[in-house]
Tab-separated table of C-alpha atoms and ligand atoms in Angstrom:
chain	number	residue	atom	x	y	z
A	10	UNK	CA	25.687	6.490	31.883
A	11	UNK	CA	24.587	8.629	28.882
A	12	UNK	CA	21.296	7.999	27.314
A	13	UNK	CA	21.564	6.456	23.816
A	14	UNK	CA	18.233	8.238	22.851
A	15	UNK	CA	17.248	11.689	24.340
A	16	UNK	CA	14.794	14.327	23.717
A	17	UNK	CA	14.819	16.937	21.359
A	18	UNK	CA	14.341	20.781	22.514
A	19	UNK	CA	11.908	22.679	20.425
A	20	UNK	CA	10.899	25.509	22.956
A	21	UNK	CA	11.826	26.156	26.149
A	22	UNK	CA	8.609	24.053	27.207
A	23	UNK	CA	8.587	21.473	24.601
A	24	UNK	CA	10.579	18.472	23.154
A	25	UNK	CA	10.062	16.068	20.337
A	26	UNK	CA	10.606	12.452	22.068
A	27	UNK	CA	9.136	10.005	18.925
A	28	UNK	CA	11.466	7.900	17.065
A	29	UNK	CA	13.094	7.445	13.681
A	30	UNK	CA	11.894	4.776	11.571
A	31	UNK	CA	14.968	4.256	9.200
A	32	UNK	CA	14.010	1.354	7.383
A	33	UNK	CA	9.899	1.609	6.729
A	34	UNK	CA	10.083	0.852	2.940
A	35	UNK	CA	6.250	0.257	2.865
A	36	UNK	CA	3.315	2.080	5.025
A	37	UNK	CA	0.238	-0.247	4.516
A	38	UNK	CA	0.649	0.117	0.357
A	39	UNK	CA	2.631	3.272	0.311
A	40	UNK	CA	6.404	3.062	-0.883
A	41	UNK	CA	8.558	4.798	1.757
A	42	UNK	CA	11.632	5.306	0.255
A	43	UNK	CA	12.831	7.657	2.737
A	44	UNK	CA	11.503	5.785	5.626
A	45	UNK	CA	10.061	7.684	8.891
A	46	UNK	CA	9.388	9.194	12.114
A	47	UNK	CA	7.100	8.711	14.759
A	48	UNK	CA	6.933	12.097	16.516
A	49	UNK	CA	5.358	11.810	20.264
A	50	UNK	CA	5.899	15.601	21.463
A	51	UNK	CA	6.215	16.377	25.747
A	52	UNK	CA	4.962	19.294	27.304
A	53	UNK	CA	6.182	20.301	30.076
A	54	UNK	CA	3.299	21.746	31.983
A	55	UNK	CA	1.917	21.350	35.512
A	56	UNK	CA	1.077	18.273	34.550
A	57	UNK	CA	3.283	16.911	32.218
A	58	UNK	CA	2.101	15.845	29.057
A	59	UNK	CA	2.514	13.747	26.121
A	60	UNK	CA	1.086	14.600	23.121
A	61	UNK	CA	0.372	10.520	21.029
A	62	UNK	CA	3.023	7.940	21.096
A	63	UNK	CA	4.938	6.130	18.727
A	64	UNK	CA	4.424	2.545	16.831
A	65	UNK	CA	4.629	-0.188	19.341
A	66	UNK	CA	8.189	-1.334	18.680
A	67	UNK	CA	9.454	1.918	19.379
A	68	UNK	CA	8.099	2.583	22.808
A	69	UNK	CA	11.326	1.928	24.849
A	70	UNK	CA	13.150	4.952	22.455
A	71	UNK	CA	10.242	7.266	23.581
A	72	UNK	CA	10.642	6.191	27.162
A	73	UNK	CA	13.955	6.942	26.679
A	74	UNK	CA	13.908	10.279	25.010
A	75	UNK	CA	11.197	11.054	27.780
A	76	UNK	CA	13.870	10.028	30.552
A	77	UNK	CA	16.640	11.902	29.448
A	78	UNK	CA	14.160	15.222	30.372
A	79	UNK	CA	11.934	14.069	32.989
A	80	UNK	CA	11.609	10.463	35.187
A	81	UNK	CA	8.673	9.263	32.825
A	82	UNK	CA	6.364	8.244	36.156
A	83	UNK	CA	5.834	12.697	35.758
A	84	UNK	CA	4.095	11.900	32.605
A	85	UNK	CA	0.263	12.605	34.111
A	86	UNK	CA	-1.796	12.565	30.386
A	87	UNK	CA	-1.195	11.649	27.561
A	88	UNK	CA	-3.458	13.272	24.491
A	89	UNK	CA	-3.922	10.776	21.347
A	90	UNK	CA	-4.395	12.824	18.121
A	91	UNK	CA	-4.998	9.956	16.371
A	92	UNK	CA	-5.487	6.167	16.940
A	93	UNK	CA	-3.726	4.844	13.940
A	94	UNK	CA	-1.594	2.141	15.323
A	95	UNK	CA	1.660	4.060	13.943
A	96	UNK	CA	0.768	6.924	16.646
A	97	UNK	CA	-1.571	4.762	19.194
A	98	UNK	CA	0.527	1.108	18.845
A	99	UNK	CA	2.489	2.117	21.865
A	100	UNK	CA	-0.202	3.319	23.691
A	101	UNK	CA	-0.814	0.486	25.773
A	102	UNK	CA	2.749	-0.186	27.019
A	103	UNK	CA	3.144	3.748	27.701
A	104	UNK	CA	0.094	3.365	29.769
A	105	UNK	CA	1.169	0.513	31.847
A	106	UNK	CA	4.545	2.305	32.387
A	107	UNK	CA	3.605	5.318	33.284
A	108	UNK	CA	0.171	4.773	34.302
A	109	UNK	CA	-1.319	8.397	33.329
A	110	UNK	CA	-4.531	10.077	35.394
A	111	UNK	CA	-5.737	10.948	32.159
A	112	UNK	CA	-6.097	9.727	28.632
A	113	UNK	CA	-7.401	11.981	26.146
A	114	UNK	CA	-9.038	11.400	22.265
A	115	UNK	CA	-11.425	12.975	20.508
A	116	UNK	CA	-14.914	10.971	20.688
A	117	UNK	CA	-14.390	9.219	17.535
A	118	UNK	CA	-10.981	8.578	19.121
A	119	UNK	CA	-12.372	6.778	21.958
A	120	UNK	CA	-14.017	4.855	19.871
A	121	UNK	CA	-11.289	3.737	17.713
A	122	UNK	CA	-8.793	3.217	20.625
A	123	UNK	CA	-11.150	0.926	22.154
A	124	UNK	CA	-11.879	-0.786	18.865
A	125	UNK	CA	-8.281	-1.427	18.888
A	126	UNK	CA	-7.317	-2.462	21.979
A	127	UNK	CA	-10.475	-4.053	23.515
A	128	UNK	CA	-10.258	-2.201	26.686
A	129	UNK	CA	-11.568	-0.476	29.802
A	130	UNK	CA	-8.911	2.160	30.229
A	131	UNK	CA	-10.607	5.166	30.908
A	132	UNK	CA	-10.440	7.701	28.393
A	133	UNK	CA	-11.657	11.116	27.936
A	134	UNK	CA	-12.659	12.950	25.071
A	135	UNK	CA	-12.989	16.989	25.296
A	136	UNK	CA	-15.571	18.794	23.374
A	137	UNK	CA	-14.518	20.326	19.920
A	138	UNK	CA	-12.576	23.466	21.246
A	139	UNK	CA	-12.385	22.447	24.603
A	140	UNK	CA	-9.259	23.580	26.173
A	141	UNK	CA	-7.095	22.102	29.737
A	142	UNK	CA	-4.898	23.930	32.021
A	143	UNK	CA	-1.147	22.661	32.345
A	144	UNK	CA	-0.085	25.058	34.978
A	145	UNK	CA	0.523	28.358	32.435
A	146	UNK	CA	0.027	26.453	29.520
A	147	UNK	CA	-3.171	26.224	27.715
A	148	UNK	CA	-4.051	23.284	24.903
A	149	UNK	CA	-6.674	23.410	22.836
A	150	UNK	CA	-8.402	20.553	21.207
A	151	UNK	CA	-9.690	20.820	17.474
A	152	UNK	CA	-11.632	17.968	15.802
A	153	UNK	CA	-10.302	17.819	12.446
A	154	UNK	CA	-12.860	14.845	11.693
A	155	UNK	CA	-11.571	12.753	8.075
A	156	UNK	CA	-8.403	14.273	8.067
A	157	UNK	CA	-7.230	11.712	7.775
A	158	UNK	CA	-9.665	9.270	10.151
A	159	UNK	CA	-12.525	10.123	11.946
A	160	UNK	CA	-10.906	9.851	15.311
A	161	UNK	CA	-8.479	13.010	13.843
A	162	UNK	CA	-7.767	15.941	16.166
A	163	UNK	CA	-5.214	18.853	16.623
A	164	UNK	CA	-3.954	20.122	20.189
A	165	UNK	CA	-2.656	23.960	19.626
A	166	UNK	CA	-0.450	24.852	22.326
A	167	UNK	CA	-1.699	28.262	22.552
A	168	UNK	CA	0.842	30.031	24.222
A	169	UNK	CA	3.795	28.493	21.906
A	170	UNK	CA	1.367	29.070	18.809
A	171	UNK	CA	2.472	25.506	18.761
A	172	UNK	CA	0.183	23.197	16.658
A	173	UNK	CA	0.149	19.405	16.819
A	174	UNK	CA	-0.860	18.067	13.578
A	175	UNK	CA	-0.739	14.683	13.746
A	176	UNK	CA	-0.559	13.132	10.414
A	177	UNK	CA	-1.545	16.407	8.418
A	178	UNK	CA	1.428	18.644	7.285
A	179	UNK	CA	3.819	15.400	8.013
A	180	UNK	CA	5.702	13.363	5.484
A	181	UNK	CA	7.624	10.143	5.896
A	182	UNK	CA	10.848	11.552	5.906
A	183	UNK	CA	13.287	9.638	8.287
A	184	UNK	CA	16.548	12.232	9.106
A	185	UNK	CA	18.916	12.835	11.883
A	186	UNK	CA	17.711	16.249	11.934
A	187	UNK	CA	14.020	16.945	13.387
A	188	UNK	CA	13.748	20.455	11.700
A	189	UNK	CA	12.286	21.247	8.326
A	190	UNK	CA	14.441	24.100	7.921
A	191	UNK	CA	17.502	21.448	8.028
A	192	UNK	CA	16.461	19.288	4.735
A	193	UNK	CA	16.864	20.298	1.367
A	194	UNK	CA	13.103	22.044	0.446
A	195	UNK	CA	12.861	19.981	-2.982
A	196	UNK	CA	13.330	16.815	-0.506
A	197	UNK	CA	10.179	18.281	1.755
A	198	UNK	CA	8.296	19.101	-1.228
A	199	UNK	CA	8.517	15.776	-3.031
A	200	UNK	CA	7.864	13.676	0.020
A	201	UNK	CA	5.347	16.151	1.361
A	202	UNK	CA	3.616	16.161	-1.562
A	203	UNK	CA	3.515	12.464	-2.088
A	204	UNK	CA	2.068	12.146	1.558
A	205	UNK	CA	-0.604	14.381	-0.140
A	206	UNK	CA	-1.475	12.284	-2.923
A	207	UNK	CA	-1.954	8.980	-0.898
A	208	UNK	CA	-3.094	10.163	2.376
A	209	UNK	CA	-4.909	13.448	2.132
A	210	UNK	CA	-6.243	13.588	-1.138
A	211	UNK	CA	-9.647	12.101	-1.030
A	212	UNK	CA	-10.163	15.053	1.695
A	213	UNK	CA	-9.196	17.487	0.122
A	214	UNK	CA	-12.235	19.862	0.076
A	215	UNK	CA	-12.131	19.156	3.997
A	216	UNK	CA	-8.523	20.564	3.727
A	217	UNK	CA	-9.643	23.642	1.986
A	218	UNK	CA	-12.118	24.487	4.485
A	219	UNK	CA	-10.148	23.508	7.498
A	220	UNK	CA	-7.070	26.467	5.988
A	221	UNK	CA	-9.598	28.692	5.528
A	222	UNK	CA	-11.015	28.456	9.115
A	223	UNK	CA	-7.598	28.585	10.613
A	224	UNK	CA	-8.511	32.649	11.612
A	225	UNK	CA	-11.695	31.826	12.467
A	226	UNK	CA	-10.361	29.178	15.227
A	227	UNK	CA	-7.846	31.362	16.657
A	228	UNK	CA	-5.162	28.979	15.066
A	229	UNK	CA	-1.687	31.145	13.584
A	230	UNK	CA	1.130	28.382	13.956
A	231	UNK	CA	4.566	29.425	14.889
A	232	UNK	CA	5.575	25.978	14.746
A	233	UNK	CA	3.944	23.011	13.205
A	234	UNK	CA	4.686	19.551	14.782
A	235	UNK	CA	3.193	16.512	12.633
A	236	UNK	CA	3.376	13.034	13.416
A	237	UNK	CA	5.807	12.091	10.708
A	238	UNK	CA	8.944	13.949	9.376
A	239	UNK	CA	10.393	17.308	10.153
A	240	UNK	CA	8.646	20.074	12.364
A	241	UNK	CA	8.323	23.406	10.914
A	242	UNK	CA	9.821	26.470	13.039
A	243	UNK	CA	10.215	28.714	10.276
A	244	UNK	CA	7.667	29.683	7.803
A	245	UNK	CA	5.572	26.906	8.783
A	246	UNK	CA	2.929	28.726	6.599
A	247	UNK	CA	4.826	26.956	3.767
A	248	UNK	CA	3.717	23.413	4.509
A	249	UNK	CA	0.262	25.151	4.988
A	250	UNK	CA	0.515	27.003	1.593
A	251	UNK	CA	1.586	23.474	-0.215
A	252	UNK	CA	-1.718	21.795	0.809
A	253	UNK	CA	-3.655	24.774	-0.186
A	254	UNK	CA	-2.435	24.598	-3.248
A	255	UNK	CA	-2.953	20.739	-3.492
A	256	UNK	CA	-6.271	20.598	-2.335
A	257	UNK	CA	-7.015	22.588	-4.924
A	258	UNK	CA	-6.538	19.902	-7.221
A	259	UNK	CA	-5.917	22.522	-9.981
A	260	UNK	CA	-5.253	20.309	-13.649
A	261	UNK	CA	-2.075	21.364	-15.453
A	262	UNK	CA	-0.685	20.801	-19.248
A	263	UNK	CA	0.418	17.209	-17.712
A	264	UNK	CA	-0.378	13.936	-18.653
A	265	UNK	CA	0.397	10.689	-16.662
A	266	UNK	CA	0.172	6.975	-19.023
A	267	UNK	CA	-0.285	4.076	-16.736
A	268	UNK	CA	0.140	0.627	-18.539
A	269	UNK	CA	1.304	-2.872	-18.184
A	270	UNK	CA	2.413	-5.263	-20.843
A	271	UNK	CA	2.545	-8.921	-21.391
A	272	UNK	CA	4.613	-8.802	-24.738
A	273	UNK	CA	5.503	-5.646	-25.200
A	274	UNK	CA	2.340	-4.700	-27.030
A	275	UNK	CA	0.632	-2.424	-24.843
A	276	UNK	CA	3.937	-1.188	-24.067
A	277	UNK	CA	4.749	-0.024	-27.813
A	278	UNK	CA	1.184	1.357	-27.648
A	279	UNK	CA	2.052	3.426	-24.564
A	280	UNK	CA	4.888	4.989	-25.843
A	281	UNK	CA	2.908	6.057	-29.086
A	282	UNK	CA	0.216	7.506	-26.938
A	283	UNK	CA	3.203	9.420	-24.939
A	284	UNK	CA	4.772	11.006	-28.205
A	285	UNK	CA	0.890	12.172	-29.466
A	286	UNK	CA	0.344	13.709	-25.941
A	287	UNK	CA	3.808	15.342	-25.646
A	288	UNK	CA	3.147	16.841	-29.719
A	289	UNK	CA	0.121	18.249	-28.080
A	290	UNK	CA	1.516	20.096	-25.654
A	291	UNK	CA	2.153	18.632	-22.479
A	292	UNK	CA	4.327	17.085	-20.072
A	293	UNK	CA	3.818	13.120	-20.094
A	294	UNK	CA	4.945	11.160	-17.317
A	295	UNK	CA	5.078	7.579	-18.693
A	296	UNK	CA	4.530	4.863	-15.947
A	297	UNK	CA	5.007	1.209	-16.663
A	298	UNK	CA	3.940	-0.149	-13.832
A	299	UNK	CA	6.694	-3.105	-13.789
A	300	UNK	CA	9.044	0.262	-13.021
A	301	UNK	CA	6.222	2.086	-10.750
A	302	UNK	CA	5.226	2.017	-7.855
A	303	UNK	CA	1.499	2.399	-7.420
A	304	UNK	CA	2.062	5.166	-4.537
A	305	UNK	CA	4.678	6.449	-7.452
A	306	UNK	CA	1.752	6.854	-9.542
A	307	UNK	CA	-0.767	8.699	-7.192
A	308	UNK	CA	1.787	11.457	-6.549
A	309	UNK	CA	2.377	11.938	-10.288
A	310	UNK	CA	-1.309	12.456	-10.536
A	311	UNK	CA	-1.255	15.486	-8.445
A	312	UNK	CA	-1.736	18.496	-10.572
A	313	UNK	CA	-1.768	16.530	-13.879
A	314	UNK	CA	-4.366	17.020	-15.938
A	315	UNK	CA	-4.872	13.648	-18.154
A	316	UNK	CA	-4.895	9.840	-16.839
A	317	UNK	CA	-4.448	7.429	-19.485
A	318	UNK	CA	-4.201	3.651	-19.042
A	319	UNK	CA	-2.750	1.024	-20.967
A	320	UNK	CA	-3.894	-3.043	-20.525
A	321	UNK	CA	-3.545	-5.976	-21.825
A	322	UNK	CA	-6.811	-8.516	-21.589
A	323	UNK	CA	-5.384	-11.726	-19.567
A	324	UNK	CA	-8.162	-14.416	-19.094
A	325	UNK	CA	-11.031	-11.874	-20.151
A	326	UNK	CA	-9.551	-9.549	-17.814
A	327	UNK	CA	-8.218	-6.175	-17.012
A	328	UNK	CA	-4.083	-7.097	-16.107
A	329	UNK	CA	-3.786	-7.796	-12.284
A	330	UNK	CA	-1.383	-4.842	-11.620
A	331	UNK	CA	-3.548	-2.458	-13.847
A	332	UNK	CA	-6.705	-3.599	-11.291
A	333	UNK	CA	-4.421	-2.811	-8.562
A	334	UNK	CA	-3.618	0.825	-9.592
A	335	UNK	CA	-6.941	1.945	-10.339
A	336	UNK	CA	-8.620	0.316	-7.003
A	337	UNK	CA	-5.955	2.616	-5.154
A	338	UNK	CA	-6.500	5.632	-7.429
A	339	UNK	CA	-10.150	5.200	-7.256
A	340	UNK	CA	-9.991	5.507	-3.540
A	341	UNK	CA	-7.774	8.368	-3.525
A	342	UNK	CA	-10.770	10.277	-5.295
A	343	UNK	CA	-8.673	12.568	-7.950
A	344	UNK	CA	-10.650	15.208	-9.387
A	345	UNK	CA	-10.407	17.138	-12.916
A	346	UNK	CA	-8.738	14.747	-14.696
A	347	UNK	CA	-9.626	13.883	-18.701
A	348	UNK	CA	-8.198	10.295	-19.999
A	349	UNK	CA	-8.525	7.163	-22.369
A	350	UNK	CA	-7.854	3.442	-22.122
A	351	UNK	CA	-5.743	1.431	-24.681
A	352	UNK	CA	-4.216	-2.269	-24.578
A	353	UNK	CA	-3.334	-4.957	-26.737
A	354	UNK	CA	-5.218	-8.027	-26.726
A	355	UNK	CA	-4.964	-12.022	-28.079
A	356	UNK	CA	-8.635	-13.269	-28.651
A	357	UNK	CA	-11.575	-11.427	-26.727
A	358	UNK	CA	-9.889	-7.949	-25.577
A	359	UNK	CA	-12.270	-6.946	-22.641
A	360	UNK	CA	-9.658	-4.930	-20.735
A	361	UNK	CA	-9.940	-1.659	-22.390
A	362	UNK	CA	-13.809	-1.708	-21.898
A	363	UNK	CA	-12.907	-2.691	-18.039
A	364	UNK	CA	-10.368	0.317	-17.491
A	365	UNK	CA	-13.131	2.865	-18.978
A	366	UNK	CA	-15.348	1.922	-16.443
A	367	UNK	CA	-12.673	2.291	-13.979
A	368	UNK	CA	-12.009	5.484	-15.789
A	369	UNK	CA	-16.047	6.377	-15.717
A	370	UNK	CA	-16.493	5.511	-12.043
A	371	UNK	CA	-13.334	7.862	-10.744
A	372	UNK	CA	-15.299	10.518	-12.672
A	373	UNK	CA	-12.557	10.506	-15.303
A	374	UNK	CA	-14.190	12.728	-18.624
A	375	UNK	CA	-13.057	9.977	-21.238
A	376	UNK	CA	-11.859	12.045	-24.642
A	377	UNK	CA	-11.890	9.281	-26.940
A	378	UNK	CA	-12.958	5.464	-27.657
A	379	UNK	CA	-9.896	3.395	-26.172
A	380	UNK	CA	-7.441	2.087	-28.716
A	381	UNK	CA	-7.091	-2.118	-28.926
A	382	UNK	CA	-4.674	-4.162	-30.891
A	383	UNK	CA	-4.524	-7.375	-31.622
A	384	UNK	CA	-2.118	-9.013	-30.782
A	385	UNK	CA	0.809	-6.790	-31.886
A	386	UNK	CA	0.282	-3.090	-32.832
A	387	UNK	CA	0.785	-2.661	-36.570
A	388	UNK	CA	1.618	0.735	-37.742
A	389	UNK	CA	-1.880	2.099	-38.571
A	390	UNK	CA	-3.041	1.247	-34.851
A	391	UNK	CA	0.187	2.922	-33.488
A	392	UNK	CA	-0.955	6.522	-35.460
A	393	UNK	CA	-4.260	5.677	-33.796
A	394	UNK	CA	-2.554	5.682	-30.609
A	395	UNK	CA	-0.331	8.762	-31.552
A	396	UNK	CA	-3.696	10.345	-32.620
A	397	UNK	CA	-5.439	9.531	-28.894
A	398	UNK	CA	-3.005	10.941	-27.027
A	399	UNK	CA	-3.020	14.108	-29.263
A	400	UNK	CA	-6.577	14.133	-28.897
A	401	UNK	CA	-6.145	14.016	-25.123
A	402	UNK	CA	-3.906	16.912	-25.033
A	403	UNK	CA	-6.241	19.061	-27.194
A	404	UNK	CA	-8.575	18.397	-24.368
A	405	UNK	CA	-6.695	19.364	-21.375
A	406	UNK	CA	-4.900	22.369	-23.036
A	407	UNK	CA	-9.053	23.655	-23.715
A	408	UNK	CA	-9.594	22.754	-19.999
A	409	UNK	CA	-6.214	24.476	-19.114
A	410	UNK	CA	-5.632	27.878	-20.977
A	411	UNK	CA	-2.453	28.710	-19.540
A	412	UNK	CA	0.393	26.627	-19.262
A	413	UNK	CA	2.175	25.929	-16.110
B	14	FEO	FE1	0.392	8.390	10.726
B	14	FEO	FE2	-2.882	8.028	9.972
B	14	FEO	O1	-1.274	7.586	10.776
């Protein structure tokens, strides 16, 4: 009987054997609108290999892809770059089914595998470099520590150049096809990028250094094989030259306007601040966030150059969906950014002082006071919001000389 699920060949010695998560619409906050993959990778060295697993409803499709290239009992370790339960979920029942002589994690790993699954499955953890024999193959383990969890490692495959990411240089990006060089690139680039902006970007100095170091550890990928999305077999130095270029966090001539409304004040408000920033000179990328998602928003942030945010006051407070935005863009740590607050308010108005200390504590340089109505913008505070958004754009086209 044919297998439903098999294995996918990328080398002669290696095949992708995750699965595809078609209908992931949200990855704990993050809107996946293209849904997923789970990639779990075997090696076929003396011993076999697996290199991390899938989520835990998926483990019978990975048994399966295993099966269609070896009887899974061959399976004799199994490395775990990373213990997030989207890669490590199906850990356990891969264990019990093909009851490995070796489990391997970085030391953080072994930590966070037993903090997950309360166990006392033995598990080893290689030193930083460290590499293991698989007949004629060689892997090498890398700690790549915050990247995105502590636990984080590569394996580099050295005689494939073959790297195994794990969640760096992936994207949620569920396909029939398992190659990057089979999607349309402004498909990779816009889901790549967004995996940037709400996964990777409050490391993105450690990204920086880790690219530069790639010589230095002996590490020249001819193939790239994340956890999620495509794997890159040609020019994989593209994925690699995206996140350079990302963790950069270089500002450009563009401005993103967050806001909510209650009754359309805040909203006319926003759209007055849009026209002043776009008369200024650069691109605005208006947001309301009944339309937005907040993952939306984060990747719109990366490479602008201005955050501005519009609230209402409701009950002496900052608007619920406003405090939701800027507790996840707080903790996604974006850098370089200028802004200003504005909102419309009934009786006491205390949002726009809230969302500039939101603005203050993400190390946002505020231009200009915030603008508040009351009530319902007249015309005079409408210039004032035409004039902060101009104001805003004089500021970033100083901090940004050249346009682009
Ligand atoms: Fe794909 Fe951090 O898990």
């Amino acid at each position: 009987m044919d297998r439903p699920f098999r294995a996918v060949k990328i080398t002669d010695r290696v095949h992708w054997v995750g699965a595809v998560d078609w209908g992931l619409r949200d990855f704990h906050g993050y809107a996946t609108s293209r849904g997923s993959t789970y990639n779990a990778y075997l090696v076929l060295g003396d011993p076999v290999t697996l290199i991390d697993t899938v989520k835990a409803p998926f483990v019978d499709e990975m048994l399966d892809r295993i099966a269609s290239v070896v009887d899974p009992s061959r399976v004799r370790i199994i490395v775990s770059n990373h213990s997030e339960l989207d890669h490590a979920g199906g850990l356990p029942r891969t264990i019990a089914a093909v009851r490995p002589d070796r489990v391997i994690a970085s030391a953080m790993g072994v930590k966070a595998l037993r903090g997950h699954f309360h166990w006392d499955q033995p598990l080893h953890a290689p030193q930083d470099g460290e590499t293991l024999r698989l007949g004629d193959l060689t892997l090498r383990f890398i700690e790549t520590r915050m990247l995105h969890w502590p636990d984080s490692m590569f394996t580099y495959l050295e005689e494939e150049r073959l790297l195994f990411s794990q969640d760096a240089f992936g994207m949620h990006l569920a396909g029939a096809a398992r190659f990057a060089d089979e999607f349309d690139t402004s498909v990779l680039h816009e889901e790549a990028a967004k995996y940037f902006a709400n996964i990777l970007l409050p490391y993105s100095g450690l990204i920086t250094r880790l690219i530069g170091r790639l010589p230095e550890l002996r590490i020249a990928p001819r193939i790239i094989a994340p956890d999620h999305g495509p794997i890159w077999r040609e020019r994989p130095e593209q994925i690699v030259e995206w996140y350079a270029e990302w963790a950069m966090q270089r500002p450009r001539r563009k401005a993103v306007v967050v806001f909510d409304t209650m009754w359309q004040s805040t909203d006319r408000m926003a759209r007055a601040v849009g026209e002043g920033l776009a008369a200024g000179g650069l691109g605005v990328a208006l947001l309301p966030l009944a339309a937005s998602h907040r993952s939306d928003i984060a990747t719109a942030l990366l490479g602008a150059g201005a955050l501005l945010v519009g609230s209402p006051t409701l009950n002496n407070q900052v608007f619920p969906t406003v405090a939701d935005v800027m507790a996840y863009l707080k903790g996604l740590r974006p850098r370089n950014l200028v802004g200003a607050a504005f909102g419309s308010y009934g009786w006491s108005g205390e949002a726009v002082a809230q969302v500039e200390e939101m603005l203050r504590e993400m190390k946002v340089e505020l231009v200009a006071e915030g603008v508040k109505a009351i009530y319902v913008p007249d015309a005079e505070v409408l210039a004032r919001c035409r004039v902060l958004g101009e104001t805003v754009a004089a500021r970033v086209v100083e901090r940004v000389p050249v346009a682009g």
